[in-house]
PDB file of C-alpha atoms in Angstrom:
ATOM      1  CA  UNK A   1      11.148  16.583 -25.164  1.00  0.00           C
ATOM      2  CA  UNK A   2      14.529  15.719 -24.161  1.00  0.00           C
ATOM      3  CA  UNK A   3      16.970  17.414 -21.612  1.00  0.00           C
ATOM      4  CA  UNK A   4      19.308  19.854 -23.006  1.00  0.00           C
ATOM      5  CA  UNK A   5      21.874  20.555 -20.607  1.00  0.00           C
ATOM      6  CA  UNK A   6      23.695  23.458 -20.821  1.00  0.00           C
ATOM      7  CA  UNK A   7      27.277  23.904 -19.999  1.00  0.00           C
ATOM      8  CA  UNK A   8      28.502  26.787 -17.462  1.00  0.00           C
ATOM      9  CA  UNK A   9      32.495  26.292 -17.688  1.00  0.00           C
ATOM     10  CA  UNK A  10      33.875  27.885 -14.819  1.00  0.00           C
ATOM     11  CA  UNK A  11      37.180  27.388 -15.925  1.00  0.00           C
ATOM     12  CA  UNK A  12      40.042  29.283 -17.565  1.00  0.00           C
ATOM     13  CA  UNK A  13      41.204  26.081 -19.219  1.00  0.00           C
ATOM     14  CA  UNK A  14      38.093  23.955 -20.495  1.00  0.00           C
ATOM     15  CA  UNK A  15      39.056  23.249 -24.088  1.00  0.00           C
ATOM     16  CA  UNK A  16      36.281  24.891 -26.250  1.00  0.00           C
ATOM     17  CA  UNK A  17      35.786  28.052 -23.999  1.00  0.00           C
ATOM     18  CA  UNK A  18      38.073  28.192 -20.856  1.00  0.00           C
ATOM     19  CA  UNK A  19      38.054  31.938 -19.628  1.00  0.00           C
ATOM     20  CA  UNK A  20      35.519  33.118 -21.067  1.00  0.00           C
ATOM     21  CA  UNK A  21      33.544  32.678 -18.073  1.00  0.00           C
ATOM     22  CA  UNK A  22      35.781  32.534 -14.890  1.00  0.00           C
ATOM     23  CA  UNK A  23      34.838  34.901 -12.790  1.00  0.00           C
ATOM     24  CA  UNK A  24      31.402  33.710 -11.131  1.00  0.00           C
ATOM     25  CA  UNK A  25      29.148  36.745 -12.701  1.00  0.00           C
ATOM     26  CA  UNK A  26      30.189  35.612 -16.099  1.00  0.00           C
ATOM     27  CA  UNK A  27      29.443  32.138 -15.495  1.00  0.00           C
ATOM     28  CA  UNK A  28      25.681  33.140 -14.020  1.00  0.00           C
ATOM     29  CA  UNK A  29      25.052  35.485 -16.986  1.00  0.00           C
ATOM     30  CA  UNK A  30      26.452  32.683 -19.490  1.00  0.00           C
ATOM     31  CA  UNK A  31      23.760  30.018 -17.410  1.00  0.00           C
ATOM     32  CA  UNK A  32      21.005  32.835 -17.834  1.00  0.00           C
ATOM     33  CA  UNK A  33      21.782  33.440 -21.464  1.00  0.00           C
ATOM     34  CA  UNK A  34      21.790  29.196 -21.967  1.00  0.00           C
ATOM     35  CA  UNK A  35      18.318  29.273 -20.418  1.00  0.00           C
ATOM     36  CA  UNK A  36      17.029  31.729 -22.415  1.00  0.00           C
ATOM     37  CA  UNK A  37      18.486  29.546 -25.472  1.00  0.00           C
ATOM     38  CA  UNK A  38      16.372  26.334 -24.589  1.00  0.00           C
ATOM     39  CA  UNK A  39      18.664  24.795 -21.583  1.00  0.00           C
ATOM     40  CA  UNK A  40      16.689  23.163 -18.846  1.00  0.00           C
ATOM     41  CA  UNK A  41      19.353  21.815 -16.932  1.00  0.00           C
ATOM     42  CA  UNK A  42      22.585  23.809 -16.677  1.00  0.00           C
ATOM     43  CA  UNK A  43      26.034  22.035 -15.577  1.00  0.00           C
ATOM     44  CA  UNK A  44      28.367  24.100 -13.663  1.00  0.00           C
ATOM     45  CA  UNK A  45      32.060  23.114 -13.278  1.00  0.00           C
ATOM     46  CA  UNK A  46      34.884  23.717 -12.253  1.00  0.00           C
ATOM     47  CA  UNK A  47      37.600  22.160 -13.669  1.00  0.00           C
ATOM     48  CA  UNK A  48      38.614  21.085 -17.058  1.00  0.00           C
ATOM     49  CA  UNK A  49      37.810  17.105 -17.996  1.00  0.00           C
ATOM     50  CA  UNK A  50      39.264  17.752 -21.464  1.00  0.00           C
ATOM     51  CA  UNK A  51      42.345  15.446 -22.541  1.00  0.00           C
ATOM     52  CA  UNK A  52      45.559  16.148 -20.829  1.00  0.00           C
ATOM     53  CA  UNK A  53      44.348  18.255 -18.535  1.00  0.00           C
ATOM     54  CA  UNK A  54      45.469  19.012 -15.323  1.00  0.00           C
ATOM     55  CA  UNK A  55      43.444  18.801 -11.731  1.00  0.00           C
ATOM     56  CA  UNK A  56      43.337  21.865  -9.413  1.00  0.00           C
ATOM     57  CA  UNK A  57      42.490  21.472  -5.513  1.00  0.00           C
ATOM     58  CA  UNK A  58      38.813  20.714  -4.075  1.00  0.00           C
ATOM     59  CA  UNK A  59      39.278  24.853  -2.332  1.00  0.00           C
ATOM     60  CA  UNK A  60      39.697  26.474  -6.230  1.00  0.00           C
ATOM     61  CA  UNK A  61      37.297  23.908  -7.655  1.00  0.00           C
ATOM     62  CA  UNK A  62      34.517  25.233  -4.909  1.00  0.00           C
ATOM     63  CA  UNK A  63      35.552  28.929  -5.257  1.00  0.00           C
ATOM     64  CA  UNK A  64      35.172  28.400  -8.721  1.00  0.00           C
ATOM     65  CA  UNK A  65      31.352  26.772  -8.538  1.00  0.00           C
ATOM     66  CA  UNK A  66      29.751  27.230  -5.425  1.00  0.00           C
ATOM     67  CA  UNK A  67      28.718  30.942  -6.250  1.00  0.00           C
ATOM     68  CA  UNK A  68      27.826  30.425  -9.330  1.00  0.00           C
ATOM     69  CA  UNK A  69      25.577  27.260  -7.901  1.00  0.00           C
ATOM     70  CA  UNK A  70      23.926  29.153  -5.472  1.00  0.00           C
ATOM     71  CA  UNK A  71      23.128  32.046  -8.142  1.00  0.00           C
ATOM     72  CA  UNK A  72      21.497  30.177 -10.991  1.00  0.00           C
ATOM     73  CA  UNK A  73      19.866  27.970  -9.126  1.00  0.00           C
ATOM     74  CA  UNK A  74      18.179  30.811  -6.980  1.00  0.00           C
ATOM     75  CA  UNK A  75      16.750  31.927 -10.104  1.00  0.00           C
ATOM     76  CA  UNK A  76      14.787  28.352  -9.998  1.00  0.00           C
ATOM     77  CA  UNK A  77      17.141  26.774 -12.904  1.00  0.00           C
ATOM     78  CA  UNK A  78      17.968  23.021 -12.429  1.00  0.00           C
ATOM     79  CA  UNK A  79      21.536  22.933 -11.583  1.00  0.00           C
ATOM     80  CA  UNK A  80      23.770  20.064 -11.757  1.00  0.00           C
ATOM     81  CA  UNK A  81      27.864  20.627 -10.258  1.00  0.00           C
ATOM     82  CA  UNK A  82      30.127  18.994 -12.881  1.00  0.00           C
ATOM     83  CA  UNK A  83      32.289  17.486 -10.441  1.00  0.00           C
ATOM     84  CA  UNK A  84      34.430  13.855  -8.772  1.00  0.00           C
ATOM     85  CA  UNK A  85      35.088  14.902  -4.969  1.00  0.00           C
ATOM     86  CA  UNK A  86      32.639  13.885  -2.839  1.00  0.00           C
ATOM     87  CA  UNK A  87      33.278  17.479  -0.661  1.00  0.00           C
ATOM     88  CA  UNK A  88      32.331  19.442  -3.831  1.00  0.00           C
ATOM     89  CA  UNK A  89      29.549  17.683  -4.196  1.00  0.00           C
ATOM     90  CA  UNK A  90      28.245  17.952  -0.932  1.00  0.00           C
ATOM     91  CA  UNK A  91      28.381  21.723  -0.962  1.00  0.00           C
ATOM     92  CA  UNK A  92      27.100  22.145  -4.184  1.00  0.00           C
ATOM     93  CA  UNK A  93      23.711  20.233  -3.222  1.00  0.00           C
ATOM     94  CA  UNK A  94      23.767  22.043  -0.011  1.00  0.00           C
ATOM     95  CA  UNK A  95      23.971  25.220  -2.379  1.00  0.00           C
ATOM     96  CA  UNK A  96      21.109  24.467  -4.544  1.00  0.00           C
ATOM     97  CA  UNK A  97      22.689  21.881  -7.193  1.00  0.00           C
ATOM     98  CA  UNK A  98      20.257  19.039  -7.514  1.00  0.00           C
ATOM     99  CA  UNK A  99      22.451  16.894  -9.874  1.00  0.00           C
ATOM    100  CA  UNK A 100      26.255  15.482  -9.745  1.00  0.00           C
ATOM    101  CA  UNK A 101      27.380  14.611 -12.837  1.00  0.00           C
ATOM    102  CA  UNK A 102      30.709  12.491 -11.810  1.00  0.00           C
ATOM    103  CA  UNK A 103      32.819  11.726 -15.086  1.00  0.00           C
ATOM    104  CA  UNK A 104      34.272   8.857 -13.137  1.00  0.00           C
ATOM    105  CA  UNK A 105      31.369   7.376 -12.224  1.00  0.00           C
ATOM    106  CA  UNK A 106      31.868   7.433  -8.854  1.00  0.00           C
ATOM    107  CA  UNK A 107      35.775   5.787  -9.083  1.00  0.00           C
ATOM    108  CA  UNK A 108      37.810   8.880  -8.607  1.00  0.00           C
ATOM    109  CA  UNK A 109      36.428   9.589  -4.994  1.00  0.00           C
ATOM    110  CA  UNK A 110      35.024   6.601  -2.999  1.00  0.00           C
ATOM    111  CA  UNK A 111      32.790   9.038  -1.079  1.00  0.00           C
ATOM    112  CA  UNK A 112      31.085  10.325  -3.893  1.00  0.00           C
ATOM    113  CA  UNK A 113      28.299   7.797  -3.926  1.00  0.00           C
ATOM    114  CA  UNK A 114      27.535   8.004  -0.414  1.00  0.00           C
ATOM    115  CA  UNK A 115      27.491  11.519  -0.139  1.00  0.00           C
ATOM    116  CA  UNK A 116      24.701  11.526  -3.261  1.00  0.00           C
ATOM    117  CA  UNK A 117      23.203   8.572  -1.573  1.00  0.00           C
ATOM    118  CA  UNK A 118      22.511  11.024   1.720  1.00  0.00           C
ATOM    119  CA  UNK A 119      21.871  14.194  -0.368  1.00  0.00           C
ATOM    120  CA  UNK A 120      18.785  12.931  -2.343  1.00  0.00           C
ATOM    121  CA  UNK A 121      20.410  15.077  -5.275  1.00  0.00           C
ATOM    122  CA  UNK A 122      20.033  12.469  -8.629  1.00  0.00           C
ATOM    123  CA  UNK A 123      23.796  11.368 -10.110  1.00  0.00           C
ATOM    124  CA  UNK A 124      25.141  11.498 -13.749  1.00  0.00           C
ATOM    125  CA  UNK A 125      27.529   8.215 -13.381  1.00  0.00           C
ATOM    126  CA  UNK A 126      30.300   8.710 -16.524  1.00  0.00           C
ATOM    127  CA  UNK A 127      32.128   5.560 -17.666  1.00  0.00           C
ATOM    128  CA  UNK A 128      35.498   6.501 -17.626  1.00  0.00           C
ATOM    129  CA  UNK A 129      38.797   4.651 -17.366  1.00  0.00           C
ATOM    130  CA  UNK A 130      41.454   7.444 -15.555  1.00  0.00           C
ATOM    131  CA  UNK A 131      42.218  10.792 -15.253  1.00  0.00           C
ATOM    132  CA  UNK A 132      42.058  13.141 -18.005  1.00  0.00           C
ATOM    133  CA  UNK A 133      46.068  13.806 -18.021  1.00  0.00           C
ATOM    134  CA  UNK A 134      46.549  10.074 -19.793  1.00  0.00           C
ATOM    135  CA  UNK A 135      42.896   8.924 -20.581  1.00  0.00           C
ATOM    136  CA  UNK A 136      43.634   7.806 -24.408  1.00  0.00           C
ATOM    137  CA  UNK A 137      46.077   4.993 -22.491  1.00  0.00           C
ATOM    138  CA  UNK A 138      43.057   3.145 -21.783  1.00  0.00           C
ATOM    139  CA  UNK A 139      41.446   3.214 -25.125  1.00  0.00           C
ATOM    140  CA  UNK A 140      41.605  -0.458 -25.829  1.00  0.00           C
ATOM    141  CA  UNK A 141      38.380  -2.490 -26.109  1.00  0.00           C
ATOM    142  CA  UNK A 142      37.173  -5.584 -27.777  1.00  0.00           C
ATOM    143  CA  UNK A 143      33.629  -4.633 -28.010  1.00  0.00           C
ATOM    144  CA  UNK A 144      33.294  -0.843 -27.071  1.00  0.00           C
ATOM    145  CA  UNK A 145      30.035  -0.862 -26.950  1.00  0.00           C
ATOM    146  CA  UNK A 146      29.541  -3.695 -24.940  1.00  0.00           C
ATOM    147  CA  UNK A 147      32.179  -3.279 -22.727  1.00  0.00           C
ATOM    148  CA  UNK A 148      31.153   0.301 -21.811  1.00  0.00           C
ATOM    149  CA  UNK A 149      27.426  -1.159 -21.472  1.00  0.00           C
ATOM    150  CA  UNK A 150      28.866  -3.791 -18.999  1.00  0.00           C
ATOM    151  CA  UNK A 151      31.645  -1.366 -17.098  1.00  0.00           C
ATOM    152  CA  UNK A 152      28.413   1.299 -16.642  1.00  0.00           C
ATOM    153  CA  UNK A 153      26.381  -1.647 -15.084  1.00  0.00           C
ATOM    154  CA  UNK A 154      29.289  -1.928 -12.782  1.00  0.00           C
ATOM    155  CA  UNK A 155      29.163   1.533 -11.417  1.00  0.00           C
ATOM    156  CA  UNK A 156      25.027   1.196 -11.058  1.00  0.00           C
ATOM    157  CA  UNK A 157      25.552  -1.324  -8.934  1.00  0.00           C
ATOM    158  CA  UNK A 158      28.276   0.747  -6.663  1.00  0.00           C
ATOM    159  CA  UNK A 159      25.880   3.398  -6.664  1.00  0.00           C
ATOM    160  CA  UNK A 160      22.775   1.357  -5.230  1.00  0.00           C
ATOM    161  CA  UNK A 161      25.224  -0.687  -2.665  1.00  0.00           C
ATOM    162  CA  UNK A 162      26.153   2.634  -1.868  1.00  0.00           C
ATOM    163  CA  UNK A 163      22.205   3.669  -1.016  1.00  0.00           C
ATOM    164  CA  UNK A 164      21.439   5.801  -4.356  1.00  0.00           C
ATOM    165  CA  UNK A 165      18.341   4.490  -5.581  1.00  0.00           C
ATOM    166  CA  UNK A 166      18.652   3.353  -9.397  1.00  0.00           C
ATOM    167  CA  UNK A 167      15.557   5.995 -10.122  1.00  0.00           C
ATOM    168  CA  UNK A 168      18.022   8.526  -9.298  1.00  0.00           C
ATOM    169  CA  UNK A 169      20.866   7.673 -11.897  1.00  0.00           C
ATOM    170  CA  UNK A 170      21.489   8.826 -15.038  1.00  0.00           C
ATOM    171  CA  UNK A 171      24.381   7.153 -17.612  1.00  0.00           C
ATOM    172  CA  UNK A 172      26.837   8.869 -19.545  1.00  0.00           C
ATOM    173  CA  UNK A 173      28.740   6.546 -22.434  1.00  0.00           C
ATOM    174  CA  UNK A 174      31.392   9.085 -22.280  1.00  0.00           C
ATOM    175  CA  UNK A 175      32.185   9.822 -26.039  1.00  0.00           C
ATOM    176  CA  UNK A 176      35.571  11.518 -25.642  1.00  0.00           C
ATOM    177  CA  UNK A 177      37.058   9.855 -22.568  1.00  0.00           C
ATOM    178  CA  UNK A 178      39.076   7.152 -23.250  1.00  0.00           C
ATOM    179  CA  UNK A 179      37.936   6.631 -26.775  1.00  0.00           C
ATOM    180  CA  UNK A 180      39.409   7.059 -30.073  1.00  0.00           C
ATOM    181  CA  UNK A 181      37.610   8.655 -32.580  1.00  0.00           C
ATOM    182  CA  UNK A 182      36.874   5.746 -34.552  1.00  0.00           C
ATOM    183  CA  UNK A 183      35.628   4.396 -31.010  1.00  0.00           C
ATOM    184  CA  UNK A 184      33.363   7.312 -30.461  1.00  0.00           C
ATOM    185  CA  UNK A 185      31.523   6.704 -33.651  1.00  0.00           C
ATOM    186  CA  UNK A 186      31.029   3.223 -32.862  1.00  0.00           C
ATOM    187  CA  UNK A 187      29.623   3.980 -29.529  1.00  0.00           C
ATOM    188  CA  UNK A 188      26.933   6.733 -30.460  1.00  0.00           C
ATOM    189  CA  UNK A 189      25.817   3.948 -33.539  1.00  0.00           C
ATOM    190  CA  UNK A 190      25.164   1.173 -30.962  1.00  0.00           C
ATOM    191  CA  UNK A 191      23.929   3.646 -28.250  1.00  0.00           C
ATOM    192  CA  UNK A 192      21.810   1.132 -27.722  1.00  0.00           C
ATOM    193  CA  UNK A 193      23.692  -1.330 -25.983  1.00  0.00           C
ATOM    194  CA  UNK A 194      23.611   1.529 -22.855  1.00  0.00           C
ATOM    195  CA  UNK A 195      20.355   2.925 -23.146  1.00  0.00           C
ATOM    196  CA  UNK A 196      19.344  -1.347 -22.446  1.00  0.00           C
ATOM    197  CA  UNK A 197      20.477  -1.212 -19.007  1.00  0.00           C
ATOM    198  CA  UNK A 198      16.995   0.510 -18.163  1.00  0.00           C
ATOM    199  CA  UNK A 199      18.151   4.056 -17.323  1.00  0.00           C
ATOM    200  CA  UNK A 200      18.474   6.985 -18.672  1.00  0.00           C
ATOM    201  CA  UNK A 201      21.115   8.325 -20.507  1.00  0.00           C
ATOM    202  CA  UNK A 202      22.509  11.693 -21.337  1.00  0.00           C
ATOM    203  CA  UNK A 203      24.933  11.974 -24.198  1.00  0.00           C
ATOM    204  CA  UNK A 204      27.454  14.883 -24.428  1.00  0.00           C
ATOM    205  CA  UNK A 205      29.503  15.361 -27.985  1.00  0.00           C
ATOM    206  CA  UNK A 206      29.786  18.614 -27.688  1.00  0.00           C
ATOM    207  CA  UNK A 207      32.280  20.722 -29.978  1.00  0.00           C
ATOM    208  CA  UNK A 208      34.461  17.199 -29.183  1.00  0.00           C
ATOM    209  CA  UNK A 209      37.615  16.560 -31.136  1.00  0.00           C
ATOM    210  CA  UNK A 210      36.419  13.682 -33.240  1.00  0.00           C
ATOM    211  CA  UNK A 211      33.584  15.947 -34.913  1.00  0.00           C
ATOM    212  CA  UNK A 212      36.445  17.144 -36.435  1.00  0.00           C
ATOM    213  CA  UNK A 213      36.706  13.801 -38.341  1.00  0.00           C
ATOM    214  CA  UNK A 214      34.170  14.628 -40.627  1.00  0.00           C
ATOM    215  CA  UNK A 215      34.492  18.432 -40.610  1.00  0.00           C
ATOM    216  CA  UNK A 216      37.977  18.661 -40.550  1.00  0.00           C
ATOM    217  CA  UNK A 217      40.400  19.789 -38.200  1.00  0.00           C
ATOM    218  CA  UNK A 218      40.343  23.046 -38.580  1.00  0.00           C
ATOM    219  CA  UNK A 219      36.668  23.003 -38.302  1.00  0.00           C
ATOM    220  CA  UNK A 220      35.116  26.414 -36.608  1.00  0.00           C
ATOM    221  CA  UNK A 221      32.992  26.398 -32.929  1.00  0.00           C
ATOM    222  CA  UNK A 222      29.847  27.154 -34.820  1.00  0.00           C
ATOM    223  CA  UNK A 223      30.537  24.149 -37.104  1.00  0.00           C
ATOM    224  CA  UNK A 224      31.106  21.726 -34.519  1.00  0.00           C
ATOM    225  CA  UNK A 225      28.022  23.249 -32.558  1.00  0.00           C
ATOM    226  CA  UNK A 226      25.942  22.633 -35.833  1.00  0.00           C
ATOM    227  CA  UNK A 227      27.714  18.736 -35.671  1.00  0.00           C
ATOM    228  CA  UNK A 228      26.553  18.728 -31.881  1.00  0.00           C
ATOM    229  CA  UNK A 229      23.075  19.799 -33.169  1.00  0.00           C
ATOM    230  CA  UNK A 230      23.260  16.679 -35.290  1.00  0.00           C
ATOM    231  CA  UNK A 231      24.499  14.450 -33.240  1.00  0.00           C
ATOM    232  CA  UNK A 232      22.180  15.612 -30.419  1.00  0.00           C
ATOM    233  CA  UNK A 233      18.981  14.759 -32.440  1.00  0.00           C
ATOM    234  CA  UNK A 234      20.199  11.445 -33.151  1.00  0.00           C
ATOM    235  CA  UNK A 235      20.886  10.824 -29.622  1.00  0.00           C
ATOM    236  CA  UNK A 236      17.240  11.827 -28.948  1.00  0.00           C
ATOM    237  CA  UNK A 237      16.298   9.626 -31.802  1.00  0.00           C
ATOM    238  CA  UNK A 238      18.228   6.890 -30.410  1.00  0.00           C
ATOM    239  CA  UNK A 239      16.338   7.345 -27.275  1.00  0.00           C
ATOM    240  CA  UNK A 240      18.297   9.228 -25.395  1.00  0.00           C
ATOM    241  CA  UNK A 241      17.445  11.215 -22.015  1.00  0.00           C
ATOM    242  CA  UNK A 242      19.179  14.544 -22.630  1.00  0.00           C
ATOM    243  CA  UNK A 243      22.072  15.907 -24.092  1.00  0.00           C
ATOM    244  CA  UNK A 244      24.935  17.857 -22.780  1.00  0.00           C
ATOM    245  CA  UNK A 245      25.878  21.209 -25.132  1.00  0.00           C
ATOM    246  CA  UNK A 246      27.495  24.336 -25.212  1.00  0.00           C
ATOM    247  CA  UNK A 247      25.461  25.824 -27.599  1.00  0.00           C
ATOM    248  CA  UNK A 248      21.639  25.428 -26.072  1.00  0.00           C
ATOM    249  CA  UNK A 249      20.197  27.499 -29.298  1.00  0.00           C
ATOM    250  CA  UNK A 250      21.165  25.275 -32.210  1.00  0.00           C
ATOM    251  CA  UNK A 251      20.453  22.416 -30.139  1.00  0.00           C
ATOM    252  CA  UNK A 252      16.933  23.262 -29.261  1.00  0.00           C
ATOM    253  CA  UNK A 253      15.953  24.496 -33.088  1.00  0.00           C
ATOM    254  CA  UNK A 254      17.022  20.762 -33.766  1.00  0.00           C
ATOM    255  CA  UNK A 255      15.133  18.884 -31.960  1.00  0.00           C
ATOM    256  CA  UNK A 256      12.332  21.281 -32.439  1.00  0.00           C
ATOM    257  CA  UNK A 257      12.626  20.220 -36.716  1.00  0.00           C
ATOM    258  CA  UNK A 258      12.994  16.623 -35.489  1.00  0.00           C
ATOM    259  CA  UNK A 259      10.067  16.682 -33.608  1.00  0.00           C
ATOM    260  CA  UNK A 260       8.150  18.389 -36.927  1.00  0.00           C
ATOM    261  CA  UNK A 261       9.200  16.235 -38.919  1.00  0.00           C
ATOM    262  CA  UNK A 262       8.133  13.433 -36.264  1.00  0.00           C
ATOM    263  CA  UNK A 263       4.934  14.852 -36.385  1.00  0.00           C
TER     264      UNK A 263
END
């Protein structure tokens, strides 16, 4: 069965539900209730990645997560800290996260890589092309497919000549980050081309803008968490790892059909 990882925004600005869970005993009941939906592997983080947003300092973005870190996964859930500084990271796994998903891939911090490298935790490496606040500047590719394929390789090898061994790493395409919509599309019908390098990969179109293309934009949550469902059992299909999700329950009854209908 593939991963469904839940997301735990501890955020009051993430762009499908920022402050709904804030304050840390929000955020631990929201990564109980995703459990109890079908989650295995809950994300918590602490700031916003969505487009234009802005960054907040490594002492909010660890009074934001490490609580809630140390919480969830004392209940013996699989955390992962959602995270691009190398000091949050550190304290997270020291705290009981066993993943960092980077969205940078290991660019935005230099240290990042070496502190996973000494941790043991595994590493979510996110191709990704700047900072959230100006992201869609770099949406230009000749092949995106290919060239996210071949800029992921790059960050694979940072992470092993950093020490991480490749067992440990996990891709992300990163549908949504630096991508038009027509781009994202494109990407998630050649998934291929990433899932080739040998590693696993988890893919996270969750309640993302261009769902909205065929939904329309003033498509609901719970529509574009039935397009996640969607998109998350063709990801699966495509051979996929895990997804990431906001919405473990719809996810889960998916997959569960797909795998029926699999037989």
């Amino acid at each position: 069965m593939i991963e469904i990882m839940g997301v735990v925004n501890a955020t009051p600005d993430s762009f499908s539900d920022g402050g709904e869970h804030a304050d840390p005993a929000s955020a631990v009941a929201h990564g109980r209730l995703l459990v109890s939906e079908g989650a295995t592997i809950l994300d918590v983080g602490g700031e916003s990645t969505r487009p234009g947003a802005q960054p907040v300092g490594v002492e909010e973005e660890l009074r934001r997560v490490l609580p809630v870190v140390e919480r969830l996964a004392g209940d013996g859930s699989v955390v992962s800290v959602d995270t691009y500084r190398a000091e949050t990271a550190e304290r997270a796994v020291a705290s009981g996260a066993r993943i960092v998903n980077d969205v940078s891939g290991g660019l935005a911090d230099p240290r990042l890589l070496r502190v996973v490298a000494e941790s043991g935790a595994e590493v979510v490496l996110g191709h990704w092309r700047g900072p959230s606040a100006d992201m869609y500047a770099s949406a230009a590719y000749g092949d995106v497919a290919g060239d996210v394929a071949r800029e992921l390789r790059q960050r694979v090898d940072a992470a092993c000549e950093a020490g991480v061994d490749a067992a440990r790493i996990i891709l992300d395409p990163g549908i949504g980050f630096a991508k038009t919509a027509e781009q994202n599309w494109l990407l998630l019908r050649e998934l291929d081309a990433v899932i080739g390098l040998g590693l696993r990969v988890l893919v996270g179109t969750s309640r993302k803008r261009f769902l909205a293309g065929p939904l329309g934009e003033e498509a609901s949550r719970e529509r574009r968490d039935l397009a996640t469902a969607v998109t998350s059992t063709l990801a699966q299909r495509a051979g996929a790892w895990g997804v990431r999700v906001h919405d473990a329950g719809s996810t889960r009854d998916a997959l569960a059909v797909l795998d029926a209908w699999d037989g």
